[in-house]
Coordinates of C-alpha atoms in Angstrom, one line a residue:
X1 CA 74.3 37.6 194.5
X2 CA 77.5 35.4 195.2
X3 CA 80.9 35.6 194.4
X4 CA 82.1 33.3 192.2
X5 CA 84.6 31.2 194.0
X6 CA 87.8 31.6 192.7
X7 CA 89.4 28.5 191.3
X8 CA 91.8 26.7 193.0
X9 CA 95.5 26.8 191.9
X10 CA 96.2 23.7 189.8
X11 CA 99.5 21.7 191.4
X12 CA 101.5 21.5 188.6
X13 CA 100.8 24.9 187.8
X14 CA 102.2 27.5 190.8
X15 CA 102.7 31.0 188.6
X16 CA 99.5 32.1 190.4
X17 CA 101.8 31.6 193.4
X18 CA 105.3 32.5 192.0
X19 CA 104.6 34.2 189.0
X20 CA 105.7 32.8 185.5
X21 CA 108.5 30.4 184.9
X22 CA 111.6 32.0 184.4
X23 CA 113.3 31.9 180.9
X24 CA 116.4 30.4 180.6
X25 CA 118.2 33.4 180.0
X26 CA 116.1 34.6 183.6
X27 CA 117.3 31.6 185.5
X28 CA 120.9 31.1 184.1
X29 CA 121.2 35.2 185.0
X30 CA 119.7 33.9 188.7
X31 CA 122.3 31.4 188.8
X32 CA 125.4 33.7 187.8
X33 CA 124.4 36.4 190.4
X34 CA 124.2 33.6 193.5
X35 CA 126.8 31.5 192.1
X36 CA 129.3 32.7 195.7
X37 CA 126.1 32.2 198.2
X38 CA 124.9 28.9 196.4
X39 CA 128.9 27.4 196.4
X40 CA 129.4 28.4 200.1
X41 CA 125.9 26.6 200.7
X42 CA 127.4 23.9 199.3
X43 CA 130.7 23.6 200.6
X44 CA 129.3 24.1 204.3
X45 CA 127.2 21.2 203.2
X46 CA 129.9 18.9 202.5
X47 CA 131.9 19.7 205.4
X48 CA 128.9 19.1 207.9
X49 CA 128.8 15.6 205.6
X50 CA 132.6 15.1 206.1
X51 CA 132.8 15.8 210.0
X52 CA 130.0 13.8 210.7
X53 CA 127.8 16.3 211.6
X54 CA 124.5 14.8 209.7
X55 CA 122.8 11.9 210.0
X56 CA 122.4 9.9 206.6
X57 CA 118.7 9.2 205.7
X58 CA 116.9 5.7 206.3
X59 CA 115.0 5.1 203.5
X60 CA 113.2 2.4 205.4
X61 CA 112.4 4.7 208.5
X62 CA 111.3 7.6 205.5
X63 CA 109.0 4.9 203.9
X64 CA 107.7 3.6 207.3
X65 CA 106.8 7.1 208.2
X66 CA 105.2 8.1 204.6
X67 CA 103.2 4.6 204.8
X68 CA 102.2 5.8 208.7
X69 CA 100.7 9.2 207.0
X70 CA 98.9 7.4 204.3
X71 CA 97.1 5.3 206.5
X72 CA 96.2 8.4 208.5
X73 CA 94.5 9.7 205.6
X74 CA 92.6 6.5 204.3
X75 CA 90.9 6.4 208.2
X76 CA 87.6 8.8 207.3

């Protein structure tokens, strides 16, 4: 006798992946005990930004790209 398959995780629903949501009180608690990493994440980010270390986004080359992959997908 088969297995039955097991169903496929629905995309908008990833706790079979991650577990359940985290309360507020869960995620604000999250927040508080990486508030340092997060605000030096942050502030190496802006400095990259201010010496000109990153290259700003082209929404036209992003768009060119995500039309490129869509026709990609429509070719059976």
């Amino acid at each position: 006798m088969n297995k039955p398959a097991k169903p496929e995780a629905d995309e908008d629903d990833l706790s079979d992946l991650y577990g359940p949501p985290l309360t507020q009180a869960e995620e604000d608690a999250w927040f508080e005990r990486n508030r340092d990493g997060l605000n030096e994440l942050i502030q190496e980010a802006l400095d990259e930004v201010a010496e000109g270390k990153v290259e700003p986004w082209d929404f036209e080359e992003m768009l060119a790209d995500a039309r490129a992959e869509f026709e990609k997908t429509q070719k059976g």
